[in-house]
Amino acid sequence: MPILRLDRFISNNTEYSRSQIKDLIKHNRVLVDNVVVKKSDIKVDTERSNILVDGKTISEFGLRYYMMYKPSGVVCSTDDSKSTTVIDLLPENLKDKNLFPAGRLDKDSEGFVLLTNDGDFSHKILSAKNHVAKYYIVRLARPFQADYIEKFSKGIELSNGEVCLPSRVIQWEGSQYYAVIELYEGKYHQIKRMFASVGNHVEYLFRFQIGNLALNQNLTKGSVLEVLHKELPEILKNTDTKFFEKDFQTKISSFITNIEL
């Protein structure tokens, strides 16, 4: 691990600017190996040194989580030579924070994408065995059929013979062309392929919630909002009992009103 200037290391791993770091040091709020630091340009062993800023270790600052409202036409990748990526949409001050999308959302789909530099947390979200639900609103080309509910609950067989995990789907009460689906996995183009298997076509797809954390409706397309550490348990929370509740339907209605009818 490289030896770095203290202010550079703190700046790379927290939201503090260089000038803010100097002020923190001036007021004795930065410690290296339990010793109060007096200069911001000292060199530190970033692997072995114990660095505290306002009583927090750098690791506490270093793990970041952001919700993004991904627009259509943007790919969930850290690098793509042909298309705009979710990383390209980040503000400049976040582009060097080693963020990556925790899971994917199709290029022509929109909605909630979680960006993080926490590989362990990303794995928890994506692993089907952890039972973290993802919720989507879809607009269909043909009316929703009542038998979709049972077919999805048994596990849809895709055109290539692959069988999906059981999932829940409901018709949105406001339109026969809108449905809401709950998934616990993320196969390639899965929702589109599932509806194709029952003779329908997805015209529009919008992910509005992961676990029990919904996309902030004040976000505009392409913008991000930090997810606080205290909000992370909401993402991992089991939401089985809430799918058909009235307040969930109200939330769905609110999102559909804000997208395109």
mmCIF file of C-alpha atoms in Angstrom:
data_model
loop_
_atom_site.group_PDB
_atom_site.id
_atom_site.type_symbol
_atom_site.label_atom_id
_atom_site.label_comp_id
_atom_site.label_asym_id
_atom_site.label_seq_id
_atom_site.Cartn_x
_atom_site.Cartn_y
_atom_site.Cartn_z
ATOM 1 C CA MET A 1 0.000 0.000 0.000
ATOM 2 C CA PRO A 2 1.467 3.391 -0.922
ATOM 3 C CA ILE A 3 2.645 6.005 1.510
ATOM 4 C CA LEU A 4 0.460 9.066 0.976
ATOM 5 C CA ARG A 5 0.110 12.583 2.268
ATOM 6 C CA LEU A 6 -2.398 12.637 5.088
ATOM 7 C CA ASP A 7 -4.618 15.318 3.548
ATOM 8 C CA ARG A 8 -4.730 13.511 0.216
ATOM 9 C CA PHE A 9 -5.661 10.232 1.845
ATOM 10 C CA ILE A 10 -8.432 11.791 3.924
ATOM 11 C CA SER A 11 -9.726 13.715 0.908
ATOM 12 C CA ASN A 12 -9.821 10.543 -1.206
ATOM 13 C CA ASN A 13 -11.815 8.662 1.397
ATOM 14 C CA THR A 14 -14.154 11.255 2.902
ATOM 15 C CA GLU A 15 -16.255 14.177 1.727
ATOM 16 C CA TYR A 16 -13.826 16.706 3.270
ATOM 17 C CA SER A 17 -11.978 19.123 0.991
ATOM 18 C CA ARG A 18 -8.280 19.926 1.485
ATOM 19 C CA SER A 19 -9.152 23.242 3.122
ATOM 20 C CA GLN A 20 -11.607 21.569 5.472
ATOM 21 C CA ILE A 21 -8.984 19.003 6.418
ATOM 22 C CA LYS A 22 -6.537 21.782 7.299
ATOM 23 C CA ASP A 23 -9.178 23.308 9.541
ATOM 24 C CA LEU A 24 -9.840 19.955 11.221
ATOM 25 C CA ILE A 25 -6.138 19.536 11.892
ATOM 26 C CA LYS A 26 -5.874 23.099 13.192
ATOM 27 C CA HIS A 27 -8.531 22.253 15.793
ATOM 28 C CA ASN A 28 -6.866 18.973 16.850
ATOM 29 C CA ARG A 29 -9.586 16.787 15.328
ATOM 30 C CA VAL A 30 -7.301 14.429 13.386
ATOM 31 C CA LEU A 31 -5.267 11.679 15.043
ATOM 32 C CA VAL A 32 -2.754 9.258 13.569
ATOM 33 C CA ASP A 33 -2.003 6.285 15.806
ATOM 34 C CA ASN A 34 -3.626 8.138 18.716
ATOM 35 C CA VAL A 35 -1.362 11.176 18.297
ATOM 36 C CA VAL A 36 -2.879 14.576 17.443
ATOM 37 C CA VAL A 37 -1.638 15.713 14.039
ATOM 38 C CA LYS A 38 -0.310 19.237 13.548
ATOM 39 C CA LYS A 39 0.390 19.237 9.802
ATOM 40 C CA SER A 40 -1.699 18.127 6.868
ATOM 41 C CA ASP A 41 1.194 17.216 4.585
ATOM 42 C CA ILE A 42 2.753 14.480 6.706
ATOM 43 C CA LYS A 43 3.168 11.078 5.046
ATOM 44 C CA VAL A 44 1.231 8.117 6.440
ATOM 45 C CA ASP A 45 1.245 4.396 5.831
ATOM 46 C CA THR A 46 -2.341 4.045 4.670
ATOM 47 C CA GLU A 47 -2.395 0.334 5.420
ATOM 48 C CA ARG A 48 -0.915 0.276 8.908
ATOM 49 C CA SER A 49 -1.747 3.653 10.392
ATOM 50 C CA ASN A 50 -4.876 4.143 12.488
ATOM 51 C CA ILE A 51 -6.312 7.460 11.305
ATOM 52 C CA LEU A 52 -9.198 9.109 13.121
ATOM 53 C CA VAL A 53 -11.140 12.137 11.902
ATOM 54 C CA ASP A 54 -13.586 13.503 14.450
ATOM 55 C CA GLY A 55 -13.458 10.147 16.217
ATOM 56 C CA LYS A 56 -14.229 8.107 13.095
ATOM 57 C CA THR A 57 -11.868 5.731 11.349
ATOM 58 C CA ILE A 58 -11.284 6.217 7.652
ATOM 59 C CA SER A 59 -13.048 2.930 6.968
ATOM 60 C CA GLU A 60 -16.211 4.436 8.432
ATOM 61 C CA PHE A 61 -15.939 7.295 5.939
ATOM 62 C CA GLY A 62 -14.680 5.138 3.095
ATOM 63 C CA LEU A 63 -17.734 3.007 2.378
ATOM 64 C CA ARG A 64 -20.233 4.965 0.329
ATOM 65 C CA TYR A 65 -23.742 4.332 -0.906
ATOM 66 C CA TYR A 66 -25.765 6.408 -3.366
ATOM 67 C CA MET A 67 -29.134 5.965 -4.989
ATOM 68 C CA MET A 68 -29.274 7.087 -8.590
ATOM 69 C CA TYR A 69 -32.312 7.724 -10.751
ATOM 70 C CA LYS A 70 -30.986 6.048 -13.870
ATOM 71 C CA PRO A 71 -32.452 7.406 -17.101
ATOM 72 C CA SER A 72 -33.059 5.375 -20.242
ATOM 73 C CA GLY A 73 -30.067 5.026 -22.569
ATOM 74 C CA VAL A 74 -27.521 4.692 -19.744
ATOM 75 C CA VAL A 75 -25.766 1.395 -18.978
ATOM 76 C CA CYS A 76 -25.051 -0.015 -15.527
ATOM 77 C CA SER A 77 -21.310 -0.295 -15.965
ATOM 78 C CA THR A 78 -18.164 1.435 -14.759
ATOM 79 C CA ASP A 79 -16.812 1.755 -18.297
ATOM 80 C CA ASP A 80 -18.272 1.481 -21.782
ATOM 81 C CA SER A 81 -16.719 2.791 -24.976
ATOM 82 C CA LYS A 82 -20.031 3.027 -26.831
ATOM 83 C CA SER A 83 -22.582 4.200 -24.252
ATOM 84 C CA THR A 84 -22.963 6.585 -21.337
ATOM 85 C CA THR A 85 -22.541 4.778 -18.018
ATOM 86 C CA VAL A 86 -23.976 5.467 -14.578
ATOM 87 C CA ILE A 87 -20.457 6.481 -13.521
ATOM 88 C CA ASP A 88 -20.346 9.093 -16.284
ATOM 89 C CA LEU A 89 -23.410 10.736 -14.722
ATOM 90 C CA LEU A 90 -21.787 11.171 -11.311
ATOM 91 C CA PRO A 91 -20.709 14.606 -10.096
ATOM 92 C CA GLU A 92 -16.989 15.137 -10.539
ATOM 93 C CA ASN A 93 -16.280 14.891 -6.809
ATOM 94 C CA LEU A 94 -17.621 11.305 -6.764
ATOM 95 C CA LYS A 95 -15.967 9.929 -9.885
ATOM 96 C CA ASP A 96 -12.750 9.004 -8.083
ATOM 97 C CA LYS A 97 -14.455 7.167 -5.209
ATOM 98 C CA ASN A 98 -14.353 3.697 -6.837
ATOM 99 C CA LEU A 99 -18.128 3.447 -7.017
ATOM 100 C CA PHE A 100 -19.838 0.730 -9.038
ATOM 101 C CA PRO A 101 -23.473 -0.291 -9.621
ATOM 102 C CA ALA A 102 -24.755 -2.995 -7.272
ATOM 103 C CA GLY A 103 -26.547 -4.989 -9.915
ATOM 104 C CA ARG A 104 -27.809 -3.958 -13.309
ATOM 105 C CA LEU A 105 -30.802 -2.290 -14.836
ATOM 106 C CA ASP A 106 -31.351 -2.647 -18.586
ATOM 107 C CA LYS A 107 -30.096 0.185 -20.773
ATOM 108 C CA ASP A 108 -33.615 1.190 -21.836
ATOM 109 C CA SER A 109 -35.038 0.851 -18.297
ATOM 110 C CA GLU A 110 -35.178 3.556 -15.661
ATOM 111 C CA GLY A 111 -35.190 3.967 -11.909
ATOM 112 C CA PHE A 112 -33.298 3.075 -8.741
ATOM 113 C CA VAL A 113 -29.693 1.951 -9.101
ATOM 114 C CA LEU A 114 -27.540 1.652 -5.994
ATOM 115 C CA LEU A 115 -23.930 2.785 -6.424
ATOM 116 C CA THR A 116 -21.380 1.786 -3.813
ATOM 117 C CA ASN A 117 -17.753 0.854 -3.220
ATOM 118 C CA ASP A 118 -18.785 -1.834 -0.712
ATOM 119 C CA GLY A 119 -18.411 -5.200 -2.405
ATOM 120 C CA ASP A 120 -19.744 -7.157 0.572
ATOM 121 C CA PHE A 121 -22.929 -5.121 0.747
ATOM 122 C CA SER A 122 -23.408 -5.407 -3.000
ATOM 123 C CA HIS A 123 -23.166 -9.195 -2.702
ATOM 124 C CA LYS A 124 -25.801 -9.197 0.036
ATOM 125 C CA ILE A 125 -28.210 -7.321 -2.228
ATOM 126 C CA LEU A 126 -27.631 -9.500 -5.268
ATOM 127 C CA SER A 127 -27.519 -12.961 -3.701
ATOM 128 C CA ALA A 128 -30.924 -14.638 -4.071
ATOM 129 C CA LYS A 129 -30.409 -16.516 -0.803
ATOM 130 C CA ASN A 130 -30.507 -13.195 1.099
ATOM 131 C CA HIS A 131 -34.035 -12.606 -0.185
ATOM 132 C CA VAL A 132 -33.640 -8.904 -0.974
ATOM 133 C CA ALA A 133 -36.582 -7.930 -3.136
ATOM 134 C CA LYS A 134 -36.482 -5.520 -6.040
ATOM 135 C CA TYR A 135 -39.709 -3.845 -7.155
ATOM 136 C CA TYR A 136 -40.561 -2.768 -10.688
ATOM 137 C CA ILE A 137 -43.406 -1.015 -12.453
ATOM 138 C CA VAL A 138 -43.982 -2.202 -16.012
ATOM 139 C CA ARG A 139 -46.207 -0.904 -18.763
ATOM 140 C CA LEU A 140 -47.476 -3.721 -20.960
ATOM 141 C CA ALA A 141 -48.410 -3.732 -24.624
ATOM 142 C CA ARG A 142 -51.479 -5.866 -23.898
ATOM 143 C CA PRO A 143 -53.820 -5.965 -20.879
ATOM 144 C CA PHE A 144 -52.720 -7.730 -17.706
ATOM 145 C CA GLN A 145 -54.235 -11.203 -17.388
ATOM 146 C CA ALA A 146 -55.365 -12.666 -14.066
ATOM 147 C CA ASP A 147 -53.523 -15.949 -14.687
ATOM 148 C CA TYR A 148 -50.171 -14.112 -14.645
ATOM 149 C CA ILE A 149 -50.333 -14.114 -10.843
ATOM 150 C CA GLU A 150 -50.296 -17.899 -10.568
ATOM 151 C CA LYS A 151 -47.832 -18.417 -13.406
ATOM 152 C CA PHE A 152 -45.303 -16.016 -11.896
ATOM 153 C CA SER A 153 -45.748 -17.537 -8.433
ATOM 154 C CA LYS A 154 -44.776 -20.974 -9.783
ATOM 155 C CA GLY A 155 -41.658 -19.691 -11.555
ATOM 156 C CA ILE A 156 -41.788 -18.630 -15.192
ATOM 157 C CA GLU A 157 -39.945 -20.809 -17.701
ATOM 158 C CA LEU A 158 -38.079 -18.633 -20.207
ATOM 159 C CA SER A 159 -37.774 -19.351 -23.922
ATOM 160 C CA ASN A 160 -34.362 -20.975 -23.451
ATOM 161 C CA GLY A 161 -35.728 -23.412 -20.848
ATOM 162 C CA GLU A 162 -34.313 -21.528 -17.871
ATOM 163 C CA VAL A 163 -36.726 -21.385 -14.931
ATOM 164 C CA CYS A 164 -37.023 -18.233 -12.826
ATOM 165 C CA LEU A 165 -37.509 -18.201 -9.090
ATOM 166 C CA PRO A 166 -41.116 -17.764 -7.950
ATOM 167 C CA SER A 167 -42.109 -14.108 -7.980
ATOM 168 C CA ARG A 168 -45.126 -11.967 -7.275
ATOM 169 C CA VAL A 169 -46.935 -9.796 -9.760
ATOM 170 C CA ILE A 170 -50.056 -7.680 -9.435
ATOM 171 C CA GLN A 171 -52.034 -5.434 -11.730
ATOM 172 C CA TRP A 172 -51.956 -1.798 -10.739
ATOM 173 C CA GLU A 173 -55.512 -0.879 -9.872
ATOM 174 C CA GLY A 174 -55.393 2.273 -12.006
ATOM 175 C CA SER A 175 -54.797 0.623 -15.396
ATOM 176 C CA GLN A 176 -55.019 -2.802 -17.020
ATOM 177 C CA TYR A 177 -51.735 -2.067 -18.822
ATOM 178 C CA TYR A 178 -49.625 -1.469 -15.697
ATOM 179 C CA ALA A 179 -48.251 -4.183 -13.429
ATOM 180 C CA VAL A 180 -45.932 -4.328 -10.432
ATOM 181 C CA ILE A 181 -43.491 -7.190 -10.023
ATOM 182 C CA GLU A 182 -41.342 -8.302 -7.098
ATOM 183 C CA LEU A 183 -38.105 -10.174 -7.945
ATOM 184 C CA TYR A 184 -35.365 -11.800 -5.902
ATOM 185 C CA GLU A 185 -32.931 -12.388 -8.752
ATOM 186 C CA GLY A 186 -31.646 -10.538 -11.789
ATOM 187 C CA LYS A 187 -31.249 -12.602 -14.915
ATOM 188 C CA TYR A 188 -30.465 -10.894 -18.224
ATOM 189 C CA HIS A 189 -33.563 -8.958 -19.415
ATOM 190 C CA GLN A 190 -35.506 -11.105 -16.974
ATOM 191 C CA ILE A 191 -38.750 -9.171 -16.636
ATOM 192 C CA LYS A 192 -39.075 -8.645 -20.378
ATOM 193 C CA ARG A 193 -38.444 -12.344 -20.997
ATOM 194 C CA MET A 194 -40.916 -13.367 -18.279
ATOM 195 C CA PHE A 195 -43.746 -11.352 -19.794
ATOM 196 C CA ALA A 196 -42.787 -12.570 -23.268
ATOM 197 C CA SER A 197 -43.237 -16.115 -21.958
ATOM 198 C CA VAL A 198 -46.865 -15.359 -21.103
ATOM 199 C CA GLY A 199 -47.553 -13.680 -24.436
ATOM 200 C CA ASN A 200 -47.080 -10.028 -23.522
ATOM 201 C CA HIS A 201 -44.491 -7.334 -24.171
ATOM 202 C CA VAL A 202 -42.913 -4.824 -21.777
ATOM 203 C CA GLU A 203 -42.974 -1.323 -23.243
ATOM 204 C CA TYR A 204 -41.551 0.461 -20.213
ATOM 205 C CA LEU A 205 -39.788 -0.698 -17.041
ATOM 206 C CA PHE A 206 -39.077 1.314 -13.916
ATOM 207 C CA ARG A 207 -37.416 0.039 -10.710
ATOM 208 C CA PHE A 208 -38.700 2.033 -7.769
ATOM 209 C CA GLN A 209 -37.561 0.114 -4.687
ATOM 210 C CA ILE A 210 -34.850 -2.197 -3.331
ATOM 211 C CA GLY A 211 -35.805 -4.018 -0.149
ATOM 212 C CA ASN A 212 -37.742 -1.496 1.882
ATOM 213 C CA LEU A 213 -35.926 1.571 0.511
ATOM 214 C CA ALA A 214 -37.748 3.415 -2.262
ATOM 215 C CA LEU A 215 -36.262 5.815 -4.776
ATOM 216 C CA ASN A 216 -36.462 9.360 -3.452
ATOM 217 C CA GLN A 217 -39.137 11.042 -5.551
ATOM 218 C CA ASN A 218 -37.336 14.382 -5.419
ATOM 219 C CA LEU A 219 -34.510 12.961 -7.511
ATOM 220 C CA THR A 220 -34.392 13.945 -11.148
ATOM 221 C CA LYS A 221 -33.173 11.607 -13.882
ATOM 222 C CA GLY A 222 -29.412 11.165 -13.715
ATOM 223 C CA SER A 223 -29.038 12.609 -10.220
ATOM 224 C CA VAL A 224 -27.812 10.887 -7.063
ATOM 225 C CA LEU A 225 -28.529 11.050 -3.351
ATOM 226 C CA GLU A 226 -26.376 9.600 -0.596
ATOM 227 C CA VAL A 227 -27.867 6.673 1.287
ATOM 228 C CA LEU A 228 -27.009 7.070 4.956
ATOM 229 C CA HIS A 229 -25.566 4.196 6.959
ATOM 230 C CA LYS A 230 -28.679 4.136 9.125
ATOM 231 C CA GLU A 231 -30.775 3.547 5.981
ATOM 232 C CA LEU A 232 -28.839 0.478 4.829
ATOM 233 C CA PRO A 233 -30.834 -2.002 6.965
ATOM 234 C CA GLU A 234 -33.937 -0.873 5.057
ATOM 235 C CA ILE A 235 -32.435 -2.251 1.851
ATOM 236 C CA LEU A 236 -31.890 -5.655 3.455
ATOM 237 C CA LYS A 237 -35.268 -5.746 5.192
ATOM 238 C CA ASN A 238 -37.719 -8.500 4.264
ATOM 239 C CA THR A 239 -40.804 -6.918 2.648
ATOM 240 C CA ASP A 240 -42.940 -10.007 2.009
ATOM 241 C CA THR A 241 -45.894 -8.808 4.050
ATOM 242 C CA LYS A 242 -46.084 -5.360 2.464
ATOM 243 C CA PHE A 243 -46.545 -6.124 -1.211
ATOM 244 C CA PHE A 244 -50.347 -6.036 -1.194
ATOM 245 C CA GLU A 245 -50.890 -3.474 1.559
ATOM 246 C CA LYS A 246 -52.798 -0.271 0.815
ATOM 247 C CA ASP A 247 -49.851 2.044 1.556
ATOM 248 C CA PHE A 248 -47.760 0.109 -0.949
ATOM 249 C CA GLN A 249 -50.441 0.633 -3.590
ATOM 250 C CA THR A 250 -50.429 4.338 -2.748
ATOM 251 C CA LYS A 251 -46.664 4.438 -3.235
ATOM 252 C CA ILE A 252 -47.015 2.710 -6.604
ATOM 253 C CA SER A 253 -49.662 5.214 -7.690
ATOM 254 C CA SER A 254 -47.376 8.073 -6.750
ATOM 255 C CA PHE A 255 -44.509 6.720 -8.837
ATOM 256 C CA ILE A 256 -46.721 5.995 -11.832
ATOM 257 C CA THR A 257 -48.083 9.540 -11.678
ATOM 258 C CA ASN A 258 -44.519 10.878 -11.785
ATOM 259 C CA ILE A 259 -43.378 8.718 -14.682
ATOM 260 C CA GLU A 260 -45.331 8.524 -17.940
ATOM 261 C CA LEU A 261 -48.878 7.303 -18.299
#
